[in-house]
PDB file of C-alpha atoms and ligand atoms in Angstrom:
ATOM      1  CA  MET W1212      -4.704  18.014   4.280  1.00 91.00           C
ATOM      2  CA  PRO W1213      -4.441  14.239   3.827  1.00 98.00           C
ATOM      3  CA  GLY W1214      -1.947  12.697   1.430  1.00 98.00           C
ATOM      4  CA  THR W1215      -1.944   9.388  -0.397  1.00 98.00           C
ATOM      5  CA  SER W1216      -0.418   7.602  -3.362  1.00 98.00           C
ATOM      6  CA  SER W1217      -3.041   6.196  -5.734  1.00 98.00           C
ATOM      7  CA  GLY W1218      -2.689   3.178  -7.990  1.00 97.00           C
ATOM      8  CA  PHE W1219      -3.063   0.885  -4.984  1.00 98.00           C
ATOM      9  CA  ALA W1220      -6.578  -0.526  -5.252  1.00 98.00           C
ATOM     10  CA  PRO W1221      -8.678  -1.149  -3.252  1.00 98.00           C
ATOM     11  CA  PHE W1222      -6.977   1.170  -0.738  1.00 98.00           C
ATOM     12  CA  GLU W1223      -6.509   4.262  -2.947  1.00 98.00           C
ATOM     13  CA  TYR W1224      -7.162   4.510  -6.656  1.00 98.00           C
ATOM     14  CA  ILE W1225      -8.607   6.775  -9.317  1.00 97.00           C
ATOM     15  CA  GLU W1226     -12.080   5.698 -10.369  1.00 95.00           C
ATOM     16  CA  GLU W1227     -12.114   5.620 -14.167  1.00 91.00           C
ATOM     17  CA  GLU W1228     -15.570   7.022 -14.845  1.00 94.00           C
ATOM     18  CA  THR W1229     -15.358   9.961 -12.479  1.00 96.00           C
ATOM     19  CA  ASN W1230     -11.583  10.450 -12.381  1.00 95.00           C
ATOM     20  CA  GLU W1231     -11.950  10.745  -8.609  1.00 97.00           C
ATOM     21  CA  LEU W1232      -9.696   9.499  -5.852  1.00 98.00           C
ATOM     22  CA  VAL W1233     -11.545   6.747  -3.965  1.00 98.00           C
ATOM     23  CA  GLY W1234     -10.769   3.708  -1.846  1.00 98.00           C
ATOM     24  CA  PHE W1235     -10.879   2.045   1.532  1.00 98.00           C
ATOM     25  CA  ASP W1236      -8.206   4.325   3.007  1.00 98.00           C
ATOM     26  CA  VAL W1237      -9.828   7.470   1.617  1.00 98.00           C
ATOM     27  CA  ASP W1238     -13.192   6.694   3.230  1.00 98.00           C
ATOM     28  CA  LEU W1239     -11.651   5.420   6.450  1.00 98.00           C
ATOM     29  CA  ALA W1240      -9.345   8.414   6.892  1.00 98.00           C
ATOM     30  CA  VAL W1241     -11.999  11.041   6.130  1.00 98.00           C
ATOM     31  CA  ASP W1242     -14.397   9.370   8.554  1.00 98.00           C
ATOM     32  CA  ALA W1243     -11.725   9.142  11.271  1.00 98.00           C
ATOM     33  CA  ILE W1244     -10.592  12.757  10.796  1.00 98.00           C
ATOM     34  CA  GLU W1245     -14.164  14.086  10.929  1.00 97.00           C
ATOM     35  CA  ARG W1246     -15.250  11.952  13.887  1.00 97.00           C
ATOM     36  CA  ALA W1247     -12.161  13.213  15.701  1.00 97.00           C
ATOM     37  CA  GLY W1248     -13.494  16.749  15.135  1.00 96.00           C
ATOM     38  CA  TYR W1249     -11.186  17.980  12.374  1.00 96.00           C
ATOM     39  CA  GLU W1250     -11.661  18.912   8.746  1.00 95.00           C
ATOM     40  CA  ALA W1251     -10.217  16.568   6.170  1.00 94.00           C
ATOM     41  CA  GLY W1252      -9.671  19.115   3.372  1.00 94.00           C
ATOM     42  CA  ASP W1253      -8.459  18.250  -0.108  1.00 96.00           C
ATOM     43  CA  TRP W1254      -6.410  15.151  -0.854  1.00 98.00           C
ATOM     44  CA  VAL W1255      -2.879  15.351  -2.178  1.00 98.00           C
ATOM     45  CA  ASP W1256      -1.966  12.420  -4.448  1.00 98.00           C
ATOM     46  CA  ILE W1257       1.813  11.953  -4.791  1.00 97.00           C
ATOM     47  CA  GLU W1258       4.429   9.235  -5.142  1.00 97.00           C
ATOM     48  CA  PHE W1259       4.672   6.895  -2.198  1.00 98.00           C
ATOM     49  CA  ASP W1260       8.266   7.746  -1.333  1.00 97.00           C
ATOM     50  CA  SER W1261       7.384  11.474  -1.142  1.00 98.00           C
ATOM     51  CA  LEU W1262       4.716  10.990   1.526  1.00 98.00           C
ATOM     52  CA  ILE W1263       6.902  11.030   4.637  1.00 98.00           C
ATOM     53  CA  PRO W1264       8.994  14.027   3.457  1.00 98.00           C
ATOM     54  CA  SER W1265       5.770  15.914   2.570  1.00 98.00           C
ATOM     55  CA  LEU W1266       4.348  15.163   5.995  1.00 98.00           C
ATOM     56  CA  THR W1267       7.423  16.226   7.922  1.00 98.00           C
ATOM     57  CA  GLU W1268       7.710  19.387   5.807  1.00 97.00           C
ATOM     58  CA  GLY W1269       4.072  20.253   6.520  1.00 97.00           C
ATOM     59  CA  ASP W1270       2.715  20.000   2.949  1.00 97.00           C
ATOM     60  CA  ILE W1271       0.280  17.335   4.157  1.00 98.00           C
ATOM     61  CA  ASP W1272      -1.032  16.603   7.659  1.00 97.00           C
ATOM     62  CA  LEU W1273      -1.871  12.940   7.474  1.00 98.00           C
ATOM     63  CA  ILE W1274      -0.821   9.926   5.428  1.00 98.00           C
ATOM     64  CA  ALA W1275      -3.454   7.375   4.428  1.00 98.00           C
ATOM     65  CA  ALA W1276      -1.656   5.137   1.961  1.00 98.00           C
ATOM     66  CA  ALA W1277      -1.753   1.523   3.160  1.00 98.00           C
ATOM     67  CA  MET W1278       1.502   2.431   4.853  1.00 98.00           C
ATOM     68  CA  THR W1279       3.052  -0.353   6.883  1.00 98.00           C
ATOM     69  CA  ILE W1280       4.196   0.614  10.360  1.00 98.00           C
ATOM     70  CA  THR W1281       7.955  -0.077  10.312  1.00 98.00           C
ATOM     71  CA  ASP W1282      10.631   0.864  12.861  1.00 98.00           C
ATOM     72  CA  ASP W1283      12.340   3.042  10.288  1.00 97.00           C
ATOM     73  CA  ARG W1284       9.219   5.055   9.543  1.00 98.00           C
ATOM     74  CA  ASP W1285       8.160   5.126  13.172  1.00 97.00           C
ATOM     75  CA  GLU W1286      11.350   7.018  13.962  1.00 97.00           C
ATOM     76  CA  GLN W1287      10.379   9.773  11.528  1.00 98.00           C
ATOM     77  CA  ILE W1288       6.605  10.073  12.027  1.00 98.00           C
ATOM     78  CA  ASP W1289       3.815   8.930  14.378  1.00 98.00           C
ATOM     79  CA  PHE W1290       1.369   6.190  13.474  1.00 98.00           C
ATOM     80  CA  THR W1291      -2.166   5.570  14.639  1.00 98.00           C
ATOM     81  CA  ASP W1292      -3.169   2.136  15.888  1.00 98.00           C
ATOM     82  CA  PRO W1293      -3.026  -0.444  13.087  1.00 98.00           C
ATOM     83  CA  TYR W1294      -6.138  -0.661  10.915  1.00 98.00           C
ATOM     84  CA  TYR W1295      -5.306  -3.422   8.420  1.00 98.00           C
ATOM     85  CA  GLU W1296      -2.977  -6.431   8.077  1.00 98.00           C
ATOM     86  CA  ALA W1297      -1.226  -7.715   4.976  1.00 98.00           C
ATOM     87  CA  ASP W1298       1.611  -9.856   3.641  1.00 98.00           C
ATOM     88  CA  GLN W1299       3.620  -9.624   0.420  1.00 98.00           C
ATOM     89  CA  ALA W1300       2.447 -11.481  -2.688  1.00 98.00           C
ATOM     90  CA  VAL W1301       4.394 -12.391  -5.797  1.00 98.00           C
ATOM     91  CA  LEU W1302       2.470 -11.623  -8.984  1.00 98.00           C
ATOM     92  CA  VAL W1303       3.346 -13.306 -12.279  1.00 98.00           C
ATOM     93  CA  ARG W1304       1.776 -13.404 -15.763  1.00 98.00           C
ATOM     94  CA  GLU W1305      -1.261 -15.670 -15.880  1.00 97.00           C
ATOM     95  CA  ASP W1306       0.197 -18.121 -18.418  1.00 94.00           C
ATOM     96  CA  ASP W1307       3.852 -17.963 -17.422  1.00 96.00           C
ATOM     97  CA  ILE W1308       6.229 -19.270 -14.720  1.00 97.00           C
ATOM     98  CA  ASP W1309       4.883 -20.685 -11.466  1.00 97.00           C
ATOM     99  CA  PRO W1310       7.409 -19.892  -8.721  1.00 98.00           C
ATOM    100  CA  ALA W1311       6.709 -21.328  -5.262  1.00 98.00           C
ATOM    101  CA  GLU W1312       9.465 -19.411  -3.456  1.00 98.00           C
ATOM    102  CA  PHE W1313      11.960 -16.623  -4.122  1.00 98.00           C
ATOM    103  CA  ALA W1314      14.690 -19.061  -5.204  1.00 98.00           C
ATOM    104  CA  ASP W1315      12.522 -19.917  -8.228  1.00 98.00           C
ATOM    105  CA  LEU W1316      12.921 -16.320  -9.449  1.00 98.00           C
ATOM    106  CA  GLU W1317      16.696 -16.622  -9.781  1.00 98.00           C
ATOM    107  CA  GLY W1318      18.090 -14.426 -12.554  1.00 98.00           C
ATOM    108  CA  ARG W1319      14.740 -12.822 -13.378  1.00 98.00           C
ATOM    109  CA  PRO W1320      13.818  -9.120 -13.370  1.00 98.00           C
ATOM    110  CA  VAL W1321      11.384  -8.298 -10.557  1.00 98.00           C
ATOM    111  CA  GLY W1322       9.478  -5.063  -9.901  1.00 98.00           C
ATOM    112  CA  ALA W1323       8.139  -3.180  -6.884  1.00 98.00           C
ATOM    113  CA  GLN W1324       7.096   0.373  -6.024  1.00 98.00           C
ATOM    114  CA  SER W1325       9.881   2.626  -4.836  1.00 98.00           C
ATOM    115  CA  GLY W1326      10.094   3.048  -1.067  1.00 98.00           C
ATOM    116  CA  THR W1327       7.691   0.223  -0.212  1.00 98.00           C
ATOM    117  CA  THR W1328       8.052  -2.885   1.885  1.00 98.00           C
ATOM    118  CA  GLY W1329       7.621  -4.765  -1.417  1.00 98.00           C
ATOM    119  CA  GLU W1330      10.852  -3.180  -2.570  1.00 98.00           C
ATOM    120  CA  VAL W1331      12.522  -4.088   0.739  1.00 98.00           C
ATOM    121  CA  THR W1332      11.349  -7.685   0.251  1.00 98.00           C
ATOM    122  CA  VAL W1333      12.902  -7.798  -3.251  1.00 98.00           C
ATOM    123  CA  GLU W1334      16.129  -6.418  -1.801  1.00 98.00           C
ATOM    124  CA  GLU W1335      16.276  -8.815   1.158  1.00 98.00           C
ATOM    125  CA  GLU W1336      14.994 -11.990  -0.476  1.00 98.00           C
ATOM    126  CA  LEU W1337      16.433 -11.674  -3.989  1.00 98.00           C
ATOM    127  CA  VAL W1338      19.242  -9.127  -4.275  1.00 98.00           C
ATOM    128  CA  SER W1339      21.076  -9.674  -0.954  1.00 98.00           C
ATOM    129  CA  PRO W1340      21.129 -13.483  -1.272  1.00 98.00           C
ATOM    130  CA  GLY W1341      22.571 -13.017  -4.779  1.00 98.00           C
ATOM    131  CA  LEU W1342      19.603 -14.547  -6.607  1.00 98.00           C
ATOM    132  CA  ILE W1343      19.250 -11.470  -8.851  1.00 98.00           C
ATOM    133  CA  ASP W1344      21.518  -8.517  -9.674  1.00 98.00           C
ATOM    134  CA  GLY W1345      20.744  -5.102  -8.230  1.00 97.00           C
ATOM    135  CA  ASP W1346      19.745  -3.819 -11.671  1.00 97.00           C
ATOM    136  CA  ALA W1347      17.218  -6.660 -12.083  1.00 98.00           C
ATOM    137  CA  ALA W1348      15.346  -5.178  -9.105  1.00 98.00           C
ATOM    138  CA  ARG W1349      13.212  -2.579 -10.892  1.00 98.00           C
ATOM    139  CA  SER W1350      11.661   0.337  -9.012  1.00 98.00           C
ATOM    140  CA  TYR W1351       8.464   2.040 -10.107  1.00 98.00           C
ATOM    141  CA  GLY W1352       6.803   5.231  -8.957  1.00 96.00           C
ATOM    142  CA  ASN W1353       3.465   3.448  -9.055  1.00 96.00           C
ATOM    143  CA  TYR W1354       2.429  -0.233  -8.902  1.00 97.00           C
ATOM    144  CA  VAL W1355       0.202   0.254 -11.960  1.00 97.00           C
ATOM    145  CA  PHE W1356       3.378   0.848 -14.016  1.00 97.00           C
ATOM    146  CA  ALA W1357       5.009  -2.209 -12.429  1.00 98.00           C
ATOM    147  CA  VAL W1358       2.062  -4.420 -13.418  1.00 98.00           C
ATOM    148  CA  ASN W1359       2.037  -2.900 -16.935  1.00 98.00           C
ATOM    149  CA  ASP W1360       5.680  -3.952 -17.224  1.00 98.00           C
ATOM    150  CA  LEU W1361       4.823  -7.412 -15.922  1.00 98.00           C
ATOM    151  CA  GLU W1362       2.142  -7.790 -18.596  1.00 98.00           C
ATOM    152  CA  SER W1363       4.465  -6.615 -21.341  1.00 98.00           C
ATOM    153  CA  GLY W1364       7.280  -8.929 -20.206  1.00 98.00           C
ATOM    154  CA  ASN W1365       9.761  -6.322 -18.986  1.00 98.00           C
ATOM    155  CA  VAL W1366       9.714  -7.944 -15.551  1.00 98.00           C
ATOM    156  CA  ASP W1367       8.752 -11.532 -14.678  1.00 98.00           C
ATOM    157  CA  ALA W1368       7.294 -10.852 -11.231  1.00 98.00           C
ATOM    158  CA  VAL W1369       6.003  -7.993  -9.090  1.00 98.00           C
ATOM    159  CA  VAL W1370       6.125  -8.027  -5.291  1.00 98.00           C
ATOM    160  CA  VAL W1371       3.186  -6.172  -3.737  1.00 98.00           C
ATOM    161  CA  ASP W1372       0.881  -6.267  -0.695  1.00 98.00           C
ATOM    162  CA  THR W1373      -1.540  -9.231  -0.793  1.00 98.00           C
ATOM    163  CA  PRO W1374      -4.900  -7.364  -1.038  1.00 98.00           C
ATOM    164  CA  VAL W1375      -3.573  -5.230  -3.909  1.00 98.00           C
ATOM    165  CA  ALA W1376      -2.111  -8.271  -5.667  1.00 98.00           C
ATOM    166  CA  GLU W1377      -5.534  -9.919  -5.514  1.00 97.00           C
ATOM    167  CA  THR W1378      -7.174  -6.820  -6.977  1.00 97.00           C
ATOM    168  CA  PHE W1379      -4.707  -6.763  -9.898  1.00 98.00           C
ATOM    169  CA  ALA W1380      -5.268 -10.502 -10.406  1.00 98.00           C
ATOM    170  CA  GLY W1381      -9.010  -9.864 -10.650  1.00 97.00           C
ATOM    171  CA  ASP W1382      -8.624  -7.115 -13.258  1.00 95.00           C
ATOM    172  CA  ARG W1383      -5.665  -8.153 -15.406  1.00 97.00           C
ATOM    173  CA  PRO W1384      -4.018 -11.293 -16.870  1.00 98.00           C
ATOM    174  CA  VAL W1385      -1.784 -11.803 -13.815  1.00 98.00           C
ATOM    175  CA  ARG W1386      -2.017 -14.137 -10.819  1.00 98.00           C
ATOM    176  CA  VAL W1387      -0.577 -14.586  -7.338  1.00 98.00           C
ATOM    177  CA  ALA W1388       2.137 -17.277  -7.500  1.00 98.00           C
ATOM    178  CA  PHE W1389       2.876 -17.339  -3.764  1.00 98.00           C
ATOM    179  CA  VAL W1390       2.543 -15.302  -0.603  1.00 98.00           C
ATOM    180  CA  PHE W1391       5.497 -14.317   1.559  1.00 98.00           C
ATOM    181  CA  GLU W1392       4.325 -13.789   5.118  1.00 98.00           C
ATOM    182  CA  THR W1393       5.495 -10.478   6.523  1.00 98.00           C
ATOM    183  CA  GLY W1394       2.612  -9.785   8.931  1.00 98.00           C
ATOM    184  CA  GLU W1395       2.565  -6.070   8.102  1.00 98.00           C
ATOM    185  CA  ARG W1396       0.155  -3.692   9.766  1.00 98.00           C
ATOM    186  CA  TYR W1397      -1.017  -0.444   8.215  1.00 98.00           C
ATOM    187  CA  GLY W1398      -1.355   2.776  10.181  1.00 98.00           C
ATOM    188  CA  LEU W1399      -2.342   6.334   9.356  1.00 98.00           C
ATOM    189  CA  GLY W1400       0.674   8.597   9.654  1.00 98.00           C
ATOM    190  CA  LEU W1401       0.875  11.945  11.462  1.00 98.00           C
ATOM    191  CA  ARG W1402       3.744  14.293  12.191  1.00 98.00           C
ATOM    192  CA  ASP W1403       5.887  13.309  15.121  1.00 96.00           C
ATOM    193  CA  GLY W1404       4.279  14.727  18.263  1.00 93.00           C
ATOM    194  CA  ASP W1405       0.962  15.690  16.601  1.00 96.00           C
ATOM    195  CA  ASP W1406      -1.491  15.505  19.498  1.00 95.00           C
ATOM    196  CA  ARG W1407      -4.395  14.599  17.214  1.00 96.00           C
ATOM    197  CA  VAL W1408      -3.226  10.964  17.172  1.00 97.00           C
ATOM    198  CA  GLY W1409      -5.220  10.176  20.316  1.00 97.00           C
ATOM    199  CA  ASP W1410      -8.481  11.562  18.920  1.00 97.00           C
ATOM    200  CA  ILE W1411      -7.967   9.766  15.642  1.00 98.00           C
ATOM    201  CA  ASN W1412      -7.278   6.484  17.449  1.00 98.00           C
ATOM    202  CA  ASP W1413     -10.530   6.923  19.400  1.00 98.00           C
ATOM    203  CA  ALA W1414     -12.339   7.561  16.118  1.00 98.00           C
ATOM    204  CA  LEU W1415     -10.797   4.431  14.559  1.00 98.00           C
ATOM    205  CA  THR W1416     -11.958   2.356  17.520  1.00 98.00           C
ATOM    206  CA  GLU W1417     -15.473   3.772  17.160  1.00 98.00           C
ATOM    207  CA  ILE W1418     -15.446   3.051  13.407  1.00 98.00           C
ATOM    208  CA  GLN W1419     -14.544  -0.552  14.175  1.00 98.00           C
ATOM    209  CA  GLU W1420     -17.052  -0.965  16.978  1.00 98.00           C
ATOM    210  CA  ASP W1421     -20.099   0.514  15.266  1.00 98.00           C
ATOM    211  CA  GLY W1422     -19.769  -1.671  12.156  1.00 98.00           C
ATOM    212  CA  THR W1423     -18.602   1.059   9.769  1.00 98.00           C
ATOM    213  CA  TYR W1424     -15.278  -0.725   9.318  1.00 98.00           C
ATOM    214  CA  ASP W1425     -16.990  -3.961   8.227  1.00 98.00           C
ATOM    215  CA  ASP W1426     -19.176  -1.984   5.816  1.00 98.00           C
ATOM    216  CA  LEU W1427     -16.054  -0.506   4.245  1.00 98.00           C
ATOM    217  CA  VAL W1428     -14.492  -3.967   3.993  1.00 98.00           C
ATOM    218  CA  SER W1429     -17.526  -5.318   2.157  1.00 97.00           C
ATOM    219  CA  GLU W1430     -17.658  -2.258  -0.070  1.00 97.00           C
ATOM    220  CA  TYR W1431     -14.018  -2.450  -1.172  1.00 97.00           C
ATOM    221  CA  PHE W1432     -12.918  -6.069  -0.811  1.00 93.00           C
ATOM    222  CA  GLU W1433     -15.450  -8.014  -2.868  1.00 73.00           C
TER     223      GLU W1433
HETATM  224  N1  LIG G1840       2.335  -1.409   2.608  1.00 83.98           N
HETATM  225  C1  LIG G1840       3.460  -1.129   1.763  1.00 83.98           C
HETATM  226  C2  LIG G1840       4.397  -0.176   2.455  1.00 83.98           C
HETATM  227  O1  LIG G1840       4.027   0.425   3.406  1.00 83.98           O
HETATM  228  C3  LIG G1840       3.050  -0.574   0.409  1.00 83.98           C
HETATM  229  C4  LIG G1840       2.230   0.659   0.459  1.00 83.98           C
HETATM  230  C5  LIG G1840       2.057   1.295  -0.894  1.00 83.98           C
HETATM  231  N2  LIG G1840       0.997   2.257  -0.827  1.00 83.98           N
HETATM  232  C6  LIG G1840       0.542   3.004  -1.843  1.00 83.98           C
HETATM  233  N3  LIG G1840      -0.461   3.790  -1.608  1.00 83.98           N
HETATM  234  N4  LIG G1840       1.088   2.948  -3.007  1.00 83.98           N
HETATM  235  O2  LIG G1840       5.522   0.007   2.062  1.00 83.98           O
END
């Protein structure tokens, strides 16, 4: 049973008309699981910071959630080969401040999704250097709520992965002020020692080589 955390378009989101979970990760993961000879089963859609505990406890068998491969996470679970690269972007209101670097956000409330590398970036670049107080770093269960709060003025910036920032900027009155290069790479997550990782890596390679990957990119990133 695969798990994800929606509200992260174009990787995983709920399509309004059908109320269905869709996205680049959803299609990619199902294809990889099936090519590897397994059944995908029903998706579980939960908060991002519950994904690793749910995987290790056996409630889900695979994470497909634009999850960055980090040392911390790699100690708890196994990752497939990377399938996508991203950096962090700083989103602001369309007609508001125009920060060029983190120092320009001094004293301002900033949001990110709980448990993400966006949240780590806020911590490392804003809170630790003393640019903002710990309570000005706002955590959200879902980036959609973070961007709602940005629109309504409760926070002045949101730190989120670049492709998702661009999607929000296309749909709402927000824009990318600057990009902070983190060079993150996403992997699918499996339980530590799950021997299906090899088969799923082979499937991912096949998906890339036969053009399916590029088809998914054009379907979800335009
Ligand atoms: N790539 C970032 C991370 O791994 C953010 C992922 C958030 N994913 C999601 N489905 N909400 O921390």
